[in-house]
Amino acid sequence: MKALIVDDDRTLADLLAFTLRREGFEPLLAYDAPGAIKAFENEAPDVIIVDVNMPGEPGLRNGFDVCRRIRKTSDVPIILLTVRDDEDDIVQGLSLGADDYVLKPFSPRQLVARVQTVLRRASAGRSQELASFEYQDVLFDPQRRQFTRTGQDSITLTRLEARLLQYLMLNAGQVLPAEHIIDHVWGQRSGNTEMLRQLIRRLRLKVELTPEEPDLITNLAGVGYGFGI
Amino acid sequence: MKALIVDDDRTLADLLAFTLRREGFEPLLAYDAPGAIKAFENEAPDVIIVDVNMPGEPGLRNGFDVCRRIRKTSDVPIILLTVRDDEDDIVQGLSLGADDYVLKPFSPRQLVARVQTVLRRASAGRSQELASFEYQDVLFDPQRRQFTRTGQDSITLTRLEARLLQYLMLNAGQVLPAEHIIDHVWGQRSGNTEMLRQLIRRLRLKVELTPEEPDLITNLAGVGYGFGI
DNA sequence: TAAATTTGTCACGATTTTGTCACACGGTTA
DNA sequence: TAACCGTGTGACAAAATCGTGACAAATTTA
């Protein structure tokens, strides 16, 4: 299994290479966007790990450009590395077709786990959805509908709860109009405000530390709800 | 993804069509306002790019009319093309519900980037309005309805307060007739002078440092109110 | 099929938001 | 000077919005 690592921070790139090699991968290294494209074309890696923030010439500038460029011709799994707190990055990266993203800083073990998850899904032919979402100290795995707060036991969400949470996390930092949420969770036809209120409530009971004083899922009166605002 | 291009300059329209097709879009062309409406109704495009300046019969004259007409029935993202860096055009366009505008001349790449940004925003459900307004030491985020005076805690405005402030800030420096404000905040039907007085009052209480001596929202007797005069 | 889980519906109270009424103040004008 | 107008202000009522609990219907699981 070839894994292409793209990062201008050579120390980090080397560390990733070392870790992946130990896990049986054949690591390839690129230190900038053009190098990444070249390596991708010459080596046909099975998975690509790209740092979002890289210097470089305009047009082929950063991890997003690499992602976009590769997605034009290939469905190879791509994992983006991004610094914390930049939700716009996440949304943008996902819309560009990345399969997963990992927030820095991360442990090498963690990254390897993500790589394997992405590969497993890719081989199963369903690289549609996301492998996982991270935000502060919470982690959500839509596939298994497992929600985990670091240091605590993980919780299994119901199908609707998971769809709601996924939609909220995918658009973290934004206020989503109730109608949009309803459309997305229940589909155009059914679904109403009351059902959303109940679902929000149930999700909060499972997910929030103090459901009376929610800190993850907040409401904006007259509009809708948002995650991480 | 269907992209409707409306421009009487066929050379430019063709160039845009070529560029968008290369990026995976299915371009549709219209060379005047009536043609644009027809294409919009028949083809249901995912995004519309309209040149502001077009010849044509009165009533359905230019890009603004197209924008206004389409916004009556649809939230499809609209990008306006304009030559003048005339702020009035921009303000007018945005107040008519356009999602973005691009000043001519522009590079095709640039336009494609804008198109993708707008589509991303639309799919994320935040085709709302502009990201934020700034004026001197105040900042307003319409989406979260957060008002901040630098160095102070931010305040959450109510829906109507936010709409009023947004309208005032969008037209900062001008005195807006009370009737216009009422129409914009409450919509054509309801709304009266008394309600506006109360809303102004409540907004001032939240926003002004000294509500008795307002410095942001000023009144011009017999006409209306203005922001930053 | 029975039990358990998940989802939808109804009703209530608390709070916030919005609308309405009454009145005071200053300036202008008859 | 008195009447009038536009505006600012306060108090209160109406409406909207949200969170909550209880329970029924539907679905999944054993």
Coordinates of C-alpha atoms (C1' of nucleotides) in Angstrom, one line a residue:
Chain A
M1 CA 0.0 0.0 0.0
K2 CA 1.5 3.3 -1.1
A3 CA 0.8 6.3 1.0
L4 CA 1.7 9.7 -0.3
I5 CA 2.5 12.3 2.4
V6 CA 2.4 15.9 1.3
D7 CA 3.7 18.4 3.9
D8 CA 6.2 21.3 3.8
D9 CA 7.2 20.5 7.4
R10 CA 9.8 17.8 6.7
T11 CA 10.0 16.8 10.3
L12 CA 6.4 16.0 10.5
A13 CA 6.4 14.3 7.1
D14 CA 9.3 12.1 8.1
L15 CA 7.6 11.2 11.3
L16 CA 4.4 10.2 9.4
A17 CA 6.5 8.2 6.9
F18 CA 8.2 6.4 9.8
T19 CA 4.9 5.6 11.4
L20 CA 3.2 4.4 8.3
R21 CA 6.2 2.3 7.3
R22 CA 6.0 0.6 10.6
E23 CA 2.4 -0.3 9.9
G24 CA 3.2 -1.9 6.6
F25 CA 2.8 1.0 4.2
E26 CA 5.2 2.2 1.6
P27 CA 5.4 6.0 2.2
L28 CA 6.1 8.5 -0.5
L29 CA 7.1 12.0 0.3
A30 CA 6.3 15.4 -1.3
Y31 CA 7.1 18.7 0.3
D32 CA 5.0 21.0 -1.9
A33 CA 2.0 21.0 -4.2
P34 CA 3.7 20.5 -7.5
G35 CA 5.8 17.7 -6.0
A36 CA 2.6 16.1 -4.8
I37 CA 1.0 16.2 -8.3
K38 CA 4.1 14.7 -9.8
A39 CA 4.3 11.9 -7.2
F40 CA 0.6 11.2 -7.6
E41 CA 1.0 10.8 -11.4
N42 CA 4.1 8.7 -11.2
E43 CA 3.5 6.5 -8.3
A44 CA -0.3 6.0 -8.2
P45 CA -0.6 5.9 -4.4
D46 CA -3.4 4.2 -2.6
V47 CA -4.0 7.0 -0.2
I48 CA -2.9 10.6 0.1
I49 CA -2.3 12.7 3.2
V50 CA -2.1 16.4 2.5
D51 CA -1.4 19.3 4.8
V52 CA -3.7 22.2 4.0
N53 CA -1.3 24.9 4.8
M54 CA 1.7 25.0 2.5
P55 CA 3.5 27.8 0.9
G56 CA 3.8 27.9 -2.9
E57 CA 3.0 29.6 -6.1
P58 CA -0.5 30.8 -6.8
G59 CA -2.8 28.5 -8.7
L60 CA -1.3 25.4 -7.2
R61 CA -0.9 26.8 -3.7
N62 CA -2.0 24.6 -0.9
G63 CA -3.6 21.4 0.2
F64 CA -6.9 22.4 -1.2
D65 CA -5.5 22.9 -4.6
V66 CA -3.8 19.5 -4.5
C67 CA -7.1 18.0 -3.4
R68 CA -9.0 19.7 -6.2
R69 CA -6.5 18.8 -8.8
I70 CA -6.4 15.1 -7.9
R71 CA -10.1 14.8 -7.6
K72 CA -10.5 15.7 -11.2
T73 CA -9.0 12.5 -12.3
S74 CA -9.1 10.1 -9.4
D75 CA -11.1 8.9 -6.5
V76 CA -8.1 7.9 -4.4
P77 CA -8.8 8.5 -0.7
I78 CA -7.5 11.9 0.5
I79 CA -7.0 12.9 4.1
L80 CA -6.5 16.6 4.9
L81 CA -4.4 17.8 7.8
T82 CA -5.6 21.1 9.2
V83 CA -4.9 23.2 12.2
R84 CA -7.6 23.4 14.8
D85 CA -10.3 26.0 14.9
D86 CA -10.6 26.7 11.2
E87 CA -14.0 25.4 10.5
D88 CA -14.1 27.1 7.1
D89 CA -11.2 25.0 6.1
I90 CA -13.1 21.9 7.1
V91 CA -16.2 22.7 5.2
Q92 CA -14.2 23.8 2.1
G93 CA -12.0 20.7 2.2
L94 CA -15.0 18.4 2.4
S95 CA -16.7 20.2 -0.4
L96 CA -13.7 19.6 -2.5
G97 CA -14.0 15.9 -2.1
A98 CA -11.6 15.0 0.7
D99 CA -12.5 11.8 2.4
D100 CA -11.5 12.8 5.9
Y101 CA -9.6 15.4 7.8
V102 CA -7.4 15.2 10.9
L103 CA -6.9 18.1 13.1
K104 CA -3.4 19.1 14.2
P105 CA -1.9 18.3 16.5
F106 CA -2.6 14.6 16.3
S107 CA -0.8 11.4 17.3
P108 CA 0.7 9.2 14.6
R109 CA -1.4 6.3 15.9
Q110 CA -4.5 8.3 15.4
L111 CA -3.6 9.2 11.8
V112 CA -2.8 5.6 11.0
A113 CA -6.2 4.6 12.3
R114 CA -7.9 7.1 10.1
V115 CA -5.9 6.0 7.1
Q116 CA -7.0 2.5 7.6
T117 CA -10.6 3.5 8.1
V118 CA -10.6 5.5 4.9
L119 CA -9.0 2.6 3.0
R120 CA -11.5 0.1 4.3
R121 CA -14.4 2.3 3.2
A122 CA -12.8 3.0 -0.2
S123 CA -12.4 -0.7 -0.8
A124 CA -16.0 -1.3 0.2
G125 CA -16.9 1.2 -2.5
R126 CA -18.7 3.7 -0.4
S127 CA -16.3 6.6 -0.1
Q128 CA -19.4 8.8 0.0
E129 CA -19.7 9.8 3.5
L130 CA -17.2 11.0 6.0
A131 CA -15.2 8.8 8.2
S132 CA -15.4 11.0 11.2
F133 CA -15.9 14.4 12.6
E134 CA -13.8 16.1 15.3
Y135 CA -14.5 19.2 17.2
Q136 CA -12.7 20.2 20.4
D137 CA -12.9 17.2 22.6
V138 CA -15.6 15.3 20.8
L139 CA -15.4 12.8 18.0
F140 CA -18.2 11.4 15.9
D141 CA -18.2 8.5 13.6
P142 CA -21.2 8.7 11.3
Q143 CA -20.7 5.1 10.0
R144 CA -21.1 3.5 13.3
R145 CA -23.0 6.4 14.8
Q146 CA -20.7 6.5 17.7
F147 CA -20.2 9.7 19.6
T148 CA -17.3 10.1 22.0
R149 CA -16.2 12.7 24.3
T150 CA -12.5 12.2 25.1
G151 CA -12.2 10.3 28.4
Q152 CA -15.7 9.2 28.4
D153 CA -17.5 6.1 27.2
S154 CA -18.8 6.4 23.6
I155 CA -22.5 6.7 23.0
T156 CA -24.5 5.2 20.1
L157 CA -26.8 7.6 18.5
T158 CA -30.0 6.7 16.7
R159 CA -30.3 7.1 12.9
L160 CA -32.0 10.5 13.0
E161 CA -29.8 11.8 15.8
A162 CA -26.8 10.8 13.8
R163 CA -28.1 12.5 10.7
L164 CA -28.8 15.7 12.6
L165 CA -25.4 15.7 14.3
Q166 CA -23.6 15.0 11.0
Y167 CA -25.3 17.9 9.3
L168 CA -24.6 20.2 12.2
M169 CA -21.0 19.2 12.4
L170 CA -20.5 19.4 8.7
N171 CA -21.5 23.0 8.9
A172 CA -19.9 23.7 12.2
G173 CA -19.8 27.4 13.2
Q174 CA -22.8 28.4 11.1
V175 CA -26.4 28.9 12.0
L176 CA -28.5 26.6 10.0
P177 CA -32.2 27.5 9.4
A178 CA -34.6 25.1 10.9
E179 CA -36.2 24.4 7.5
H180 CA -32.8 23.4 6.0
I181 CA -32.2 21.0 8.9
I182 CA -35.6 19.5 8.5
D183 CA -35.2 19.0 4.8
H184 CA -31.8 17.4 5.3
V185 CA -32.8 15.1 8.1
W186 CA -36.3 14.0 7.1
G187 CA -36.3 14.8 3.4
Q188 CA -38.4 17.4 1.7
R189 CA -41.8 16.0 2.4
S190 CA -42.2 15.1 6.0
G191 CA -40.7 16.7 9.0
N192 CA -41.9 19.7 11.0
T193 CA -40.6 22.1 13.6
E194 CA -41.9 20.1 16.5
M195 CA -40.1 17.0 15.4
L196 CA -36.9 19.0 15.1
R197 CA -37.4 20.3 18.6
Q198 CA -37.7 16.9 20.0
L199 CA -34.8 15.5 18.0
I200 CA -32.6 18.4 19.2
R201 CA -33.7 17.7 22.7
R202 CA -32.8 14.0 22.5
L203 CA -29.5 14.7 20.9
R204 CA -28.6 17.2 23.5
L205 CA -29.5 14.8 26.3
K206 CA -27.0 12.3 24.9
V207 CA -24.3 14.7 23.7
E208 CA -24.2 17.7 26.0
L209 CA -22.4 17.6 29.3
T210 CA -25.1 19.7 30.8
P211 CA -28.3 19.5 28.7
E212 CA -29.8 22.4 30.5
E213 CA -26.9 24.6 29.4
P214 CA -25.9 23.3 26.0
D215 CA -22.5 24.3 24.7
L216 CA -22.3 22.3 21.5
I217 CA -25.7 22.8 20.0
T218 CA -27.0 26.3 20.3
N219 CA -30.2 27.9 19.2
L220 CA -30.7 31.2 17.5
A221 CA -34.3 32.2 18.1
G222 CA -36.3 32.6 14.9
V223 CA -33.7 31.0 12.7
G224 CA -32.4 27.6 13.7
Y225 CA -29.5 25.8 15.3
G226 CA -25.8 25.7 15.0
F227 CA -22.9 23.5 16.2
G228 CA -20.0 25.1 18.0
I229 CA -21.0 28.7 18.0
Chain B
M1 CA -24.4 21.5 -12.4
K2 CA -26.1 23.8 -14.8
A3 CA -24.8 27.4 -14.9
L4 CA -26.9 30.0 -16.7
I5 CA -24.9 32.8 -18.3
V6 CA -26.7 36.0 -19.2
D7 CA -24.8 38.5 -21.2
D8 CA -25.4 40.5 -24.3
D9 CA -21.8 40.4 -25.2
R10 CA -21.7 37.0 -27.0
T11 CA -17.9 36.8 -27.0
L12 CA -17.7 37.1 -23.3
A13 CA -20.6 34.8 -22.8
D14 CA -19.0 32.1 -25.0
L15 CA -15.7 32.5 -23.1
L16 CA -17.5 32.0 -19.8
A17 CA -19.3 29.0 -21.2
F18 CA -16.1 27.5 -22.4
T19 CA -14.4 28.0 -19.0
L20 CA -17.3 26.7 -17.0
R21 CA -17.6 23.6 -19.2
R22 CA -14.0 22.8 -18.6
E23 CA -14.7 22.9 -14.9
G24 CA -17.4 20.4 -15.2
F25 CA -20.4 22.7 -15.5
E26 CA -23.2 22.5 -18.1
P27 CA -23.4 26.1 -19.4
L28 CA -26.6 27.6 -20.6
L29 CA -26.6 30.8 -22.5
A30 CA -29.0 33.8 -22.7
Y31 CA -28.3 37.1 -24.4
D32 CA -30.9 39.3 -23.0
A33 CA -33.2 39.5 -20.0
P34 CA -36.3 37.8 -21.4
G35 CA -34.2 35.0 -22.7
A36 CA -32.7 34.7 -19.2
I37 CA -36.1 34.3 -17.6
K38 CA -37.1 31.8 -20.2
A39 CA -34.0 29.7 -19.7
F40 CA -34.3 30.0 -15.9
E41 CA -37.9 28.6 -16.0
N42 CA -37.1 25.9 -18.5
E43 CA -33.8 24.6 -17.3
A44 CA -33.7 25.2 -13.6
P45 CA -30.0 26.1 -13.4
D46 CA -28.0 25.7 -10.2
V47 CA -26.3 29.0 -10.5
I48 CA -26.9 32.1 -12.6
I49 CA -24.3 34.6 -13.8
V50 CA -25.8 37.9 -15.0
D51 CA -24.3 40.9 -16.6
V52 CA -25.8 44.1 -15.0
N53 CA -25.6 46.2 -18.2
M54 CA -27.7 44.9 -21.0
P55 CA -29.9 46.7 -23.5
G56 CA -33.5 45.7 -23.7
E57 CA -37.1 46.9 -23.3
P58 CA -38.1 48.8 -20.1
G59 CA -39.5 46.8 -17.3
L60 CA -37.3 43.8 -17.9
R61 CA -34.3 45.9 -18.7
N62 CA -31.0 44.8 -17.2
G63 CA -29.3 42.4 -14.8
F64 CA -31.0 43.9 -11.8
D65 CA -34.4 43.2 -13.2
V66 CA -33.4 39.6 -13.9
C67 CA -32.2 39.3 -10.4
R68 CA -35.3 40.8 -8.9
R69 CA -37.6 38.7 -11.0
I70 CA -35.8 35.4 -10.2
R71 CA -35.6 36.1 -6.5
K72 CA -39.3 36.3 -6.4
T73 CA -39.6 32.6 -6.8
S74 CA -36.2 31.0 -6.2
D75 CA -33.1 31.1 -4.0
V76 CA -30.8 29.9 -6.7
P77 CA -27.4 31.6 -6.3
I78 CA -26.9 34.7 -8.5
I79 CA -23.7 36.4 -9.4
L80 CA -23.7 39.8 -10.9
L81 CA -21.2 41.1 -13.3
T82 CA -20.6 44.8 -13.3
V83 CA -18.1 47.1 -15.0
R84 CA -18.5 50.1 -12.8
D85 CA -16.9 49.9 -9.4
D86 CA -19.9 51.9 -8.5
E87 CA -20.8 51.1 -4.9
D88 CA -24.4 51.9 -5.6
D89 CA -24.6 49.1 -8.1
I90 CA -23.1 46.7 -5.6
V91 CA -25.4 47.8 -2.8
Q92 CA -28.4 47.6 -5.0
G93 CA -27.4 44.2 -6.3
L94 CA -26.9 42.8 -2.9
S95 CA -30.1 44.3 -1.6
L96 CA -31.9 42.6 -4.5
G97 CA -30.7 39.3 -3.2
A98 CA -27.6 38.6 -5.4
D99 CA -25.1 36.4 -3.7
D100 CA -22.0 37.9 -5.1
Y101 CA -20.8 40.3 -7.7
V102 CA -17.7 40.3 -9.9
L103 CA -16.2 43.5 -11.3
K104 CA -15.2 43.5 -14.9
P105 CA -12.7 42.9 -16.2
F106 CA -12.0 39.6 -14.5
S107 CA -10.2 36.4 -15.3
P108 CA -12.3 33.3 -16.1
R109 CA -10.5 31.5 -13.3
Q110 CA -11.6 34.2 -10.9
L111 CA -15.2 33.8 -11.9
V112 CA -15.1 30.1 -11.6
A113 CA -13.7 30.5 -8.1
R114 CA -16.6 32.8 -7.2
V115 CA -19.1 30.4 -8.6
Q116 CA -17.8 27.6 -6.6
T117 CA -17.7 29.7 -3.4
V118 CA -21.3 30.7 -3.9
L119 CA -22.4 27.2 -4.6
R120 CA -20.6 26.0 -1.5
R121 CA -22.2 28.6 0.6
A122 CA -25.6 27.8 -0.9
S123 CA -25.2 24.1 -0.2
A124 CA -24.1 24.9 3.3
G125 CA -27.3 26.8 3.7
R126 CA -25.8 30.1 4.3
S127 CA -26.6 32.0 1.2
Q128 CA -27.8 34.6 3.6
E129 CA -26.2 37.9 3.1
L130 CA -22.8 39.4 3.6
A131 CA -20.5 37.9 6.1
S132 CA -20.1 40.9 8.3
F133 CA -20.4 44.7 8.5
E134 CA -17.8 46.9 10.0
Y135 CA -18.0 50.6 10.8
Q136 CA -15.4 52.4 13.0
D137 CA -15.2 50.4 16.2
V138 CA -18.3 48.4 15.7
L139 CA -18.8 45.0 14.0
F140 CA -22.0 43.2 13.1
D141 CA -22.4 39.6 12.1
P142 CA -25.8 39.3 10.5
Q143 CA -25.8 35.5 10.5
R144 CA -25.3 35.2 14.2
R145 CA -26.9 38.5 14.9
Q146 CA -23.9 39.4 17.0
F147 CA -23.1 43.0 17.5
T148 CA -19.7 43.9 19.0
R149 CA -18.1 47.1 20.0
T150 CA -14.3 46.6 20.1
G151 CA -13.2 45.9 23.6
Q152 CA -16.7 45.1 24.8
D153 CA -18.8 42.0 25.1
S154 CA -20.8 41.1 22.1
I155 CA -24.6 41.5 22.1
T156 CA -27.2 39.3 20.5
L157 CA -29.8 41.2 18.6
T158 CA -33.3 40.0 17.9
R159 CA -34.4 39.1 14.4
L160 CA -36.1 42.5 13.7
E161 CA -33.3 44.5 15.4
A162 CA -30.8 42.6 13.2
R163 CA -32.7 43.3 10.0
L164 CA -33.0 46.9 10.9
L165 CA -29.3 47.3 11.7
Q166 CA -28.3 45.4 8.6
Y167 CA -30.3 47.7 6.4
L168 CA -29.0 50.8 8.1
M169 CA -25.4 49.6 7.9
L170 CA -25.7 48.5 4.3
N171 CA -26.7 52.0 3.5
A172 CA -24.4 53.7 6.0
G173 CA -24.1 57.5 5.5
Q174 CA -27.5 57.9 4.0
V175 CA -30.7 59.0 5.5
L176 CA -33.3 56.3 4.8
P177 CA -37.0 57.3 4.5
A178 CA -39.0 55.7 7.3
E179 CA -41.3 54.0 4.7
H180 CA -38.4 52.3 3.0
I181 CA -37.1 51.0 6.3
I182 CA -40.5 49.7 7.3
D183 CA -40.9 48.0 3.9
H184 CA -37.5 46.4 4.3
V185 CA -37.9 45.2 7.8
W186 CA -41.5 44.1 7.9
G187 CA -42.2 43.5 4.3
Q188 CA -44.8 45.4 2.2
R189 CA -47.8 44.5 4.2
S190 CA -47.6 45.2 7.9
G191 CA -45.4 47.6 9.7
N192 CA -46.1 51.2 10.7
T193 CA -44.3 54.2 12.1
E194 CA -45.0 53.4 15.7
M195 CA -43.4 50.0 15.3
L196 CA -40.4 51.5 13.8
R197 CA -40.0 54.0 16.6
Q198 CA -40.1 51.2 19.1
L199 CA -37.6 49.1 17.1
I200 CA -35.2 52.0 16.8
R201 CA -35.5 52.6 20.5
R202 CA -34.7 49.0 21.4
L203 CA -31.9 48.9 18.9
R204 CA -30.4 52.1 20.4
L205 CA -30.7 50.7 23.9
K206 CA -28.6 47.8 22.9
V207 CA -26.2 49.4 20.5
E208 CA -25.5 53.0 21.5
L209 CA -23.1 53.8 24.2
T210 CA -25.3 56.5 25.5
P211 CA -28.9 55.8 24.3
E212 CA -29.9 59.3 25.2
E213 CA -27.3 60.8 22.9
P214 CA -27.2 58.3 20.0
D215 CA -24.1 58.6 17.8
L216 CA -24.7 55.6 15.5
I217 CA -28.3 55.8 14.6
T218 CA -29.5 59.4 14.0
N219 CA -32.8 60.8 13.1
L220 CA -33.7 63.4 10.5
A221 CA -37.0 64.9 11.3
G222 CA -39.7 64.3 8.7
V223 CA -37.6 61.9 6.7
G224 CA -36.2 58.9 8.6
Y225 CA -33.1 57.4 10.1
G226 CA -29.5 56.9 9.1
F227 CA -26.5 55.1 10.3
G228 CA -23.2 56.8 10.8
I229 CA -24.1 60.4 9.8
Chain C
dT1 C1' -44.9 -12.6 18.7
dA2 C1' -43.3 -9.9 22.5
dA3 C1' -40.2 -6.6 24.2
dA4 C1' -37.4 -2.8 23.5
dT5 C1' -36.1 1.0 21.1
dT6 C1' -37.0 4.7 18.3
dT7 C1' -39.9 8.2 16.5
dG8 C1' -44.0 11.3 16.3
dT9 C1' -47.8 13.9 18.7
dC10 C1' -49.9 16.7 22.2
dA11 C1' -50.0 19.9 26.0
dC12 C1' -47.9 23.1 29.3
dG13 C1' -45.1 26.8 31.2
dA14 C1' -41.3 30.1 30.8
dT15 C1' -39.1 33.4 28.4
dT16 C1' -38.3 36.4 24.8
dT17 C1' -39.8 39.1 21.2
dT18 C1' -43.0 42.1 19.2
dG19 C1' -47.0 45.2 19.0
dT20 C1' -50.1 48.7 21.2
dC21 C1' -51.4 52.5 24.0
dA22 C1' -50.6 56.7 26.6
dC23 C1' -47.9 60.6 27.5
dA24 C1' -44.0 64.1 27.7
dC25 C1' -41.0 67.2 25.3
dG26 C1' -39.3 70.6 21.9
dG27 C1' -40.0 73.1 17.8
dT28 C1' -43.0 75.2 14.5
dT29 C1' -46.9 77.7 13.1
dA30 C1' -51.5 79.9 13.2
Chain D
dT1 C1' -50.3 81.5 23.6
dA2 C1' -52.4 77.4 22.0
dA3 C1' -52.6 73.8 18.7
dC4 C1' -50.0 70.6 16.1
dC5 C1' -46.3 67.6 14.5
dG6 C1' -42.6 64.5 14.9
dT7 C1' -40.0 62.2 18.1
dG8 C1' -38.5 59.8 22.4
dT9 C1' -40.1 57.2 26.4
dG10 C1' -42.4 54.0 29.6
dA11 C1' -45.6 50.5 30.7
dC12 C1' -48.2 46.8 29.4
dA13 C1' -50.5 43.2 26.4
dA14 C1' -50.2 39.9 22.7
dA15 C1' -47.7 36.7 20.2
dA16 C1' -43.9 33.9 19.0
dT17 C1' -40.4 30.8 20.3
dC18 C1' -38.4 27.4 22.9
dG19 C1' -37.6 23.8 26.3
dT20 C1' -39.8 20.1 28.6
dG21 C1' -42.6 16.0 30.1
dA22 C1' -45.7 12.4 29.1
dC23 C1' -47.5 9.3 26.1
dA24 C1' -48.8 6.9 21.7
dA25 C1' -47.4 5.0 17.3
dA26 C1' -44.1 2.9 14.6
dT27 C1' -40.1 0.4 14.0
dT28 C1' -36.5 -2.7 15.2
dT29 C1' -34.6 -6.5 17.9
dA30 C1' -34.8 -10.6 20.5

